[in-house]
């Protein structure tokens, strides 16, 4: 007999389906029939939504919406849907795998809980009460008839695991930088989060030995991005002493700062106090290990077709791409762009920008975390030729996109030379950043047109 562990997946308070794993390494997800057939179902992911074809008349549009809904239901009920399968080696299907913590936090949780390193179902269960967005995963016990329906072999008998799935009491935060989930614990103090806490939720991003003053560099990057017109998350620098009792002993007397980032998926006016979100690795069904395999063209096309803000979000994406290029943020991959689902909206929109880091202050480089188009050579910049290709792919006038980029560069060059001197960067970081910015072709062109402008 196969040994099965199963998790009940919810989107807010709504049951969505079962995520279950067999002891031979296979993991599957199945939507509940009730969820799939509910036309008012809360969206788990755009990965599972068939968008209506663009149509002209109101009658044709109504027909297109009905056809898209029927196709969505059929997809949700398809037991053979590829994106609902794991890798056969205990890995989760892509949407759920991208809910898991990465890097040092993942290693720590696996060790603390006593899981096998590849037991992603156990790790999701451990973090199931505090996942990104408004997804919940709780251990469930299934009747044998339910197991037969889920696995598709109702003639067989399956035995539930006698080993308990880890209690969901951990926190999942993606990203490889050392991080911790925090809530406000009083004036100048932050404590490890409690799922029952009504206090404001934060992510604390800690300093590292690999990159000198990384919290200061990321804080400065976010401030520079905002000055160039990017919609950024809220962040501030705080002394490590504010969370000293939450840190390993070696860091408790450390005088450095950490970056305190407000969570935009928490503390909102919903039933669960959470805002649903998903990153573009989830949206595209991309396993986390392939987060550099997407393209900006595909992200922009999805935003135009499915975002409530349409072309406005495409313009915001373009600003983020250009700002990343100017700062030397070479790491803007699929997981660094997300959709949020505001209450009452049918369609999602692009979230605030996060994880913008000017790696140009640490090492020389060029290009972006993703390609603009499949097959494009690495380290391609946002040139006029690339912009023309994007305009064609997105069916947006090239002039409109050019104005977005030009305005972004103009705002940056009018504010950054002064702002950079006020930010908590070292002289060496400031000099390397200025050198990287000044080498960009857009900046060279801007300087020629504004020879008397204040400069770095």
Coordinates of C-alpha atoms in Angstrom, one line a residue:
X1 CA 0.0 0.0 0.0
X2 CA 1.0 3.6 -0.6
X3 CA 1.5 5.9 2.4
X4 CA -0.2 9.3 1.8
X5 CA 0.1 12.7 3.4
X6 CA -2.4 15.4 2.4
X7 CA -2.8 19.1 3.0
X8 CA -6.0 21.0 2.8
X9 CA -5.4 24.2 0.7
X10 CA -7.5 27.3 1.3
X11 CA -7.6 30.7 -0.4
X12 CA -8.6 32.9 2.5
X13 CA -11.6 31.1 4.1
X14 CA -12.5 29.2 0.9
X15 CA -11.5 25.6 0.5
X16 CA -9.7 25.1 -2.8
X17 CA -8.4 21.5 -2.9
X18 CA -6.0 18.9 -1.7
X19 CA -2.3 18.7 -2.1
X20 CA -1.1 15.2 -1.4
X21 CA 2.1 13.1 -1.6
X22 CA 2.8 9.4 -1.9
X23 CA 5.7 7.8 -0.3
X24 CA 7.4 7.1 -3.6
X25 CA 8.0 10.8 -4.2
X26 CA 5.0 11.7 -6.3
X27 CA 3.0 14.8 -5.3
X28 CA -0.2 16.0 -6.8
X29 CA -2.8 18.8 -6.4
X30 CA -6.5 18.3 -7.0
X31 CA -9.1 21.1 -7.0
X32 CA -12.4 20.5 -5.2
X33 CA -15.3 20.1 -7.5
X34 CA -17.3 22.7 -5.5
X35 CA -14.5 25.3 -5.9
X36 CA -14.0 24.6 -9.6
X37 CA -17.7 24.9 -10.4
X38 CA -18.2 28.1 -8.4
X39 CA -18.2 31.1 -10.8
X40 CA -17.5 33.4 -7.8
X41 CA -14.4 31.4 -6.7
X42 CA -11.5 33.5 -5.4
X43 CA -8.6 33.1 -7.7
X44 CA -5.7 30.9 -6.5
X45 CA -3.5 31.8 -9.4
X46 CA -3.6 33.2 -12.9
X47 CA -1.9 29.9 -13.8
X48 CA -5.3 28.3 -13.6
X49 CA -7.4 31.0 -15.2
X50 CA -8.3 31.0 -18.9
X51 CA -8.6 34.7 -19.9
X52 CA -11.4 35.7 -22.3
X53 CA -10.4 36.5 -25.8
X54 CA -10.5 40.2 -26.7
X55 CA -13.8 40.8 -28.5
X56 CA -15.6 43.8 -30.0
X57 CA -19.4 44.0 -29.3
X58 CA -20.9 43.5 -25.9
X59 CA -22.6 40.3 -27.1
X60 CA -19.3 38.9 -28.4
X61 CA -17.6 39.8 -25.2
X62 CA -20.2 38.1 -23.1
X63 CA -19.8 35.0 -25.2
X64 CA -16.0 35.2 -24.8
X65 CA -16.3 35.5 -21.0
X66 CA -18.6 32.5 -20.9
X67 CA -16.3 30.4 -23.1
X68 CA -13.3 31.4 -20.9
X69 CA -15.2 30.4 -17.7
X70 CA -16.1 27.0 -19.2
X71 CA -12.5 26.4 -20.2
X72 CA -11.3 27.4 -16.7
X73 CA -13.6 25.0 -15.1
X74 CA -12.5 22.2 -17.4
X75 CA -8.9 23.0 -16.6
X76 CA -9.5 23.0 -12.8
X77 CA -11.2 19.6 -13.0
X78 CA -8.6 18.0 -15.2
X79 CA -6.8 15.4 -13.1
X80 CA -4.0 15.2 -15.6
X81 CA -3.1 18.9 -15.6
X82 CA 0.7 19.0 -15.8
X83 CA 1.3 22.0 -13.6
X84 CA -0.5 20.1 -10.7
X85 CA 2.2 17.5 -10.7
X86 CA 5.4 17.5 -8.7
X87 CA 8.8 16.4 -10.1
X88 CA 8.3 12.8 -8.9
X89 CA 11.2 13.3 -6.3
X90 CA 9.1 14.7 -3.5
X91 CA 9.1 18.2 -5.1
X92 CA 5.8 20.1 -5.1
X93 CA 3.9 21.4 -8.2
X94 CA 5.4 24.8 -9.2
X95 CA 2.7 27.1 -7.7
X96 CA 3.1 25.5 -4.2
X97 CA 6.9 25.1 -4.5
X98 CA 7.2 28.8 -5.0
X99 CA 5.5 29.4 -1.6
X100 CA 8.4 27.8 0.2
X101 CA 11.2 29.7 1.9
X102 CA 14.6 29.7 0.2
X103 CA 18.2 29.9 1.2
X104 CA 19.3 30.2 4.9
X105 CA 15.7 30.3 6.2
X106 CA 14.9 27.1 4.4
X107 CA 17.9 25.3 5.7
X108 CA 17.2 26.5 9.2
X109 CA 13.6 25.3 9.2
X110 CA 14.4 21.9 7.7
X111 CA 17.0 21.4 10.5
X112 CA 14.7 22.7 13.3
X113 CA 11.8 20.6 12.2
X114 CA 13.8 17.5 11.4
X115 CA 12.7 17.1 7.8
X116 CA 14.5 15.4 5.0
X117 CA 16.0 18.2 2.7
X118 CA 13.7 17.2 -0.2
X119 CA 10.5 16.9 1.8
X120 CA 8.8 19.9 0.3
X121 CA 5.3 18.7 1.4
X122 CA 6.4 18.6 5.0
X123 CA 8.0 22.0 4.7
X124 CA 4.9 23.5 3.3
X125 CA 2.9 21.9 6.1
X126 CA 5.2 23.5 8.6
X127 CA 4.8 26.9 7.1
X128 CA 1.1 26.4 6.1
X129 CA -0.3 29.0 8.6
X130 CA 2.0 31.8 7.5
X131 CA 2.5 31.5 3.7
X132 CA 2.9 34.5 1.3
X133 CA -0.4 36.0 0.2
X134 CA -3.6 34.5 1.5
X135 CA -2.9 30.8 0.9
X136 CA -3.3 28.4 3.8
X137 CA -2.1 24.7 4.0
X138 CA -3.3 22.5 6.9
X139 CA -2.9 18.8 7.5
X140 CA -6.0 16.8 6.6
X141 CA -7.1 13.2 7.1
X142 CA -9.0 11.7 4.2
X143 CA -11.4 8.9 4.0
X144 CA -10.4 6.1 1.7
X145 CA -13.1 7.0 -0.8
X146 CA -11.7 10.5 -1.0
X147 CA -8.2 9.2 -1.5
X148 CA -9.4 7.0 -4.4
X149 CA -11.0 10.1 -6.0
X150 CA -7.9 12.2 -5.6
X151 CA -5.4 9.7 -6.8
X152 CA -7.6 8.4 -9.6
X153 CA -7.3 4.8 -8.6
X154 CA -10.4 4.2 -6.5
X155 CA -10.1 0.5 -6.9
X156 CA -7.0 0.5 -4.7
X157 CA -6.7 0.9 -1.0
X158 CA -4.4 3.6 0.5
X159 CA -3.2 3.9 4.0
X160 CA -2.8 7.3 5.7
X161 CA 0.7 7.9 7.1
X162 CA 1.0 7.2 10.8
X163 CA 3.6 9.9 11.1
X164 CA 2.2 13.3 11.9
X165 CA 2.7 16.1 9.4
X166 CA 4.6 18.9 11.1
X167 CA 2.5 21.5 12.9
X168 CA 2.1 24.6 10.8
X169 CA 3.8 27.2 13.0
X170 CA 6.7 28.5 10.9
X171 CA 6.9 31.3 8.4
X172 CA 7.7 31.1 4.7
X173 CA 9.6 34.0 3.1
X174 CA 11.2 33.5 -0.2
X175 CA 14.6 34.9 -1.3
X176 CA 18.1 33.8 -0.5
X177 CA 19.1 36.8 1.7
X178 CA 18.8 36.0 5.5
X179 CA 15.3 37.2 6.6
X180 CA 12.9 36.9 9.4
X181 CA 9.2 37.7 9.9
X182 CA 8.6 40.3 12.5
X183 CA 5.7 42.2 14.2
X184 CA 5.9 45.5 16.0
X185 CA 6.6 44.9 19.7
X186 CA 6.6 48.4 21.1
X187 CA 8.6 51.6 20.6
X188 CA 11.8 50.8 18.8
X189 CA 11.3 47.0 19.2
X190 CA 10.3 44.2 16.9
X191 CA 9.7 40.6 17.8
X192 CA 9.3 37.3 15.9
X193 CA 5.8 37.2 14.4
X194 CA 2.9 35.5 16.0
X195 CA 0.1 34.2 13.7
X196 CA -2.4 35.6 16.1
X197 CA -0.8 39.0 16.3
X198 CA -2.9 42.0 15.3
X199 CA 0.3 44.1 15.1
X200 CA 1.7 45.3 11.8
X201 CA 3.8 42.7 10.0
X202 CA 7.3 43.2 8.6
X203 CA 10.1 41.3 7.0
X204 CA 13.5 41.9 8.6
X205 CA 16.4 41.5 6.1
X206 CA 19.7 41.0 7.9
X207 CA 23.3 42.1 7.0
X208 CA 25.5 39.5 5.5
X209 CA 29.3 38.8 5.4
X210 CA 29.2 38.4 1.6
X211 CA 27.9 42.0 0.7
X212 CA 29.1 44.9 2.9
X213 CA 26.2 47.0 4.3
X214 CA 23.7 45.2 2.2
X215 CA 20.7 46.6 4.1
X216 CA 21.9 50.1 3.5
X217 CA 22.4 49.4 -0.2
X218 CA 19.0 47.9 -0.6
X219 CA 17.4 50.8 1.3
X220 CA 19.2 53.3 -0.9
X221 CA 18.2 51.3 -4.0
X222 CA 14.5 51.5 -3.1
X223 CA 14.8 55.3 -2.4
X224 CA 16.5 55.9 -5.8
X225 CA 13.9 53.7 -7.5
X226 CA 11.0 55.7 -5.9
X227 CA 12.6 59.0 -7.0
X228 CA 12.6 57.7 -10.6
X229 CA 8.9 57.0 -10.4
X230 CA 8.8 53.4 -9.3
X231 CA 6.0 52.3 -6.9
X232 CA 8.2 50.8 -4.1
X233 CA 7.4 49.0 -0.9
X234 CA 7.8 50.8 2.4
X235 CA 11.2 50.2 4.1
X236 CA 13.4 51.7 6.8
X237 CA 16.8 50.9 8.4
X238 CA 16.7 49.8 12.0
X239 CA 19.5 48.8 14.4
X240 CA 20.0 45.1 15.0
X241 CA 19.6 45.9 18.7
X242 CA 15.8 46.3 18.0
X243 CA 15.6 42.5 17.5
X244 CA 18.6 41.4 19.5
X245 CA 16.8 38.8 21.5
X246 CA 15.6 37.2 18.3
X247 CA 19.1 36.8 16.9
X248 CA 21.9 34.3 17.3
X249 CA 24.2 35.2 20.2
X250 CA 27.0 36.3 17.9
X251 CA 24.7 39.0 16.4
X252 CA 23.1 40.3 19.6
X253 CA 25.8 42.9 20.2
X254 CA 26.2 43.7 16.5
X255 CA 26.0 47.4 15.9
X256 CA 24.9 47.1 12.2
X257 CA 21.5 47.8 10.8
X258 CA 18.9 45.6 9.2
X259 CA 16.3 46.5 6.6
X260 CA 12.7 46.6 7.9
X261 CA 10.2 46.0 5.1
X262 CA 6.5 46.5 5.5
X263 CA 4.5 43.5 4.2
X264 CA 2.0 44.5 1.6
X265 CA 0.3 41.1 1.8
X266 CA -0.7 41.6 5.5
X267 CA -2.7 44.0 7.7
X268 CA -5.4 44.7 5.1
X269 CA -9.2 44.9 5.3
X270 CA -10.1 41.3 4.5
X271 CA -11.6 38.5 6.6
X272 CA -8.1 37.0 7.2
X273 CA -6.3 40.4 7.3
X274 CA -4.2 39.1 4.4
X275 CA -4.0 40.2 0.8
X276 CA -3.6 37.5 -1.8
X277 CA -0.5 37.7 -4.0
X278 CA 1.6 35.5 -6.3
X279 CA 5.0 35.9 -7.9
X280 CA 5.5 35.4 -11.6
X281 CA 7.2 32.1 -11.1
X282 CA 3.8 31.0 -9.7
X283 CA 1.8 32.8 -12.4
X284 CA 3.8 31.0 -15.2
X285 CA 4.1 27.6 -13.5
X286 CA 7.9 27.8 -13.3
X287 CA 9.8 25.7 -10.8
X288 CA 11.8 28.0 -8.4
X289 CA 15.1 26.6 -9.7
X290 CA 14.3 28.0 -13.1
X291 CA 13.3 31.5 -11.9
X292 CA 15.8 33.1 -14.4
X293 CA 14.1 31.3 -17.4
X294 CA 11.2 33.7 -18.0
X295 CA 11.1 36.9 -20.2
X296 CA 10.1 40.4 -19.6
X297 CA 8.1 40.3 -22.8
X298 CA 5.9 37.6 -21.3
X299 CA 5.4 39.4 -18.0
X300 CA 4.4 42.6 -19.8
X301 CA 1.9 40.7 -22.1
X302 CA 0.3 39.0 -19.1
X303 CA 0.0 42.4 -17.4
X304 CA -1.6 44.0 -20.4
X305 CA -4.2 41.1 -20.7
X306 CA -4.9 40.4 -17.1
X307 CA -4.0 43.3 -14.9
X308 CA -6.8 45.6 -13.8
X309 CA -4.5 48.5 -14.7
X310 CA -3.6 47.1 -18.1
X311 CA -1.1 49.3 -19.9
X312 CA -0.4 51.4 -16.7
X313 CA 1.1 48.3 -15.1
X314 CA 3.1 47.5 -18.3
X315 CA 4.5 51.1 -18.0
X316 CA 5.4 50.4 -14.4
X317 CA 7.2 47.2 -15.4
X318 CA 9.2 49.1 -18.0
X319 CA 10.2 51.7 -15.3
X320 CA 11.4 48.9 -13.0
X321 CA 13.4 47.3 -15.9
X322 CA 15.1 50.6 -16.7
X323 CA 15.8 51.5 -13.0
X324 CA 17.3 48.0 -12.5
X325 CA 19.5 48.6 -15.5
X326 CA 20.7 52.0 -14.2
X327 CA 21.4 50.7 -10.7
X328 CA 23.0 47.4 -11.7
X329 CA 20.2 45.3 -10.2
X330 CA 21.2 42.2 -12.2
X331 CA 18.9 39.9 -10.2
X332 CA 15.4 40.9 -11.3
X333 CA 14.0 37.4 -11.9
X334 CA 10.5 36.0 -12.0
X335 CA 10.1 35.9 -8.2
X336 CA 10.9 39.6 -7.9
X337 CA 7.7 40.6 -9.7
X338 CA 4.3 39.8 -8.2
X339 CA 0.6 40.2 -8.7
X340 CA -1.7 41.3 -5.8
X341 CA -5.5 40.8 -5.6
X342 CA -7.1 43.9 -4.1
X343 CA -10.4 43.1 -2.3
X344 CA -13.4 43.5 -4.6
X345 CA -11.4 43.4 -7.8
X346 CA -12.0 40.6 -10.4
X347 CA -8.5 41.1 -11.9
X348 CA -5.1 41.5 -10.1
X349 CA -2.6 44.2 -10.5
X350 CA 1.2 44.5 -10.3
X351 CA 2.4 44.7 -6.7
X352 CA 4.7 47.3 -5.2
X353 CA 8.4 46.8 -6.2
X354 CA 10.6 44.9 -3.8
X355 CA 14.1 43.3 -3.7
X356 CA 15.6 46.1 -5.8
X357 CA 19.4 46.0 -5.0
X358 CA 22.1 48.0 -6.7
X359 CA 24.6 45.1 -7.1
X360 CA 26.6 47.5 -9.3
X361 CA 28.1 48.9 -6.1
X362 CA 29.7 45.4 -5.5
X363 CA 30.8 44.2 -8.9
X364 CA 30.8 45.3 -12.5
X365 CA 28.2 43.8 -14.8
X366 CA 25.4 44.6 -17.2
X367 CA 22.1 43.5 -18.4
X368 CA 19.1 42.0 -16.5
X369 CA 18.0 39.0 -14.5
X370 CA 15.7 37.9 -17.3
X371 CA 15.9 38.0 -21.1
X372 CA 13.6 40.3 -22.9
X373 CA 12.7 37.6 -25.4
X374 CA 13.4 33.8 -25.7
X375 CA 16.8 33.1 -27.3
X376 CA 18.1 36.6 -26.8
X377 CA 21.8 36.7 -25.9
X378 CA 22.6 37.3 -22.3
X379 CA 23.2 40.8 -20.8
X380 CA 21.0 42.6 -23.3
X381 CA 20.1 46.1 -22.4
X382 CA 16.9 48.1 -22.9
X383 CA 18.1 49.6 -26.2
X384 CA 15.8 51.4 -28.8
X385 CA 15.8 48.2 -30.8
X386 CA 14.7 46.2 -27.8
X387 CA 12.0 48.7 -27.0
X388 CA 10.7 48.5 -30.5
X389 CA 10.4 44.7 -30.2
X390 CA 8.5 45.1 -26.9
X391 CA 6.1 47.6 -28.5
X392 CA 5.3 45.0 -31.2
X393 CA 5.0 42.2 -28.7
X394 CA 2.7 44.2 -26.4
X395 CA 0.8 45.9 -29.2
X396 CA 1.5 49.3 -27.6
X397 CA 2.7 52.3 -29.6
X398 CA 6.5 52.5 -29.5
X399 CA 6.3 56.3 -28.9
X400 CA 4.3 55.7 -25.7
X401 CA 6.9 53.2 -24.4
X402 CA 9.8 55.5 -25.3
X403 CA 8.1 58.3 -23.3
X404 CA 7.9 56.1 -20.3
X405 CA 11.6 55.3 -20.4
X406 CA 12.6 58.8 -21.2
X407 CA 10.6 60.2 -18.3
X408 CA 12.1 57.6 -16.0
X409 CA 15.6 58.5 -17.0
X410 CA 14.9 62.2 -16.7
X411 CA 13.4 61.9 -13.2
X412 CA 16.4 59.7 -12.1
X413 CA 19.0 62.1 -13.5
X414 CA 17.4 65.2 -12.0
X415 CA 17.1 63.6 -8.5
X416 CA 19.8 60.9 -8.1
X417 CA 23.0 63.1 -8.1
X418 CA 21.8 65.0 -5.0
X419 CA 19.8 62.1 -3.4
X420 CA 22.8 59.7 -3.6
X421 CA 24.8 62.0 -1.4
X422 CA 22.2 61.9 1.3
X423 CA 21.7 58.1 1.4
X424 CA 23.6 55.8 3.8
X425 CA 26.2 54.6 1.2
X426 CA 29.9 54.4 1.8
X427 CA 32.1 56.6 -0.4
X428 CA 33.3 53.5 -2.3
X429 CA 29.7 52.3 -2.9
X430 CA 28.7 55.8 -4.0
X431 CA 31.6 56.1 -6.4
X432 CA 30.9 52.6 -8.0
X433 CA 27.2 53.4 -8.3
X434 CA 27.9 56.7 -10.1
X435 CA 30.4 55.0 -12.4
X436 CA 27.8 52.3 -13.3
X437 CA 25.1 54.9 -13.9
X438 CA 27.3 57.2 -16.0
X439 CA 28.2 54.3 -18.3
X440 CA 24.6 53.7 -19.4
X441 CA 23.8 54.9 -23.0
X442 CA 20.6 56.6 -21.9
X443 CA 22.4 58.6 -19.3
X444 CA 25.2 59.6 -21.7
X445 CA 22.5 60.9 -24.1
X446 CA 20.7 62.7 -21.3
X447 CA 23.9 64.4 -20.1
X448 CA 24.6 65.7 -23.7
X449 CA 21.2 67.4 -23.6
X450 CA 21.7 68.8 -20.1
X451 CA 25.3 69.7 -19.8
X452 CA 24.7 72.1 -16.9
X453 CA 22.7 69.7 -14.7
X454 CA 23.9 68.9 -11.2
X455 CA 25.9 65.7 -11.4
X456 CA 27.3 63.0 -9.1

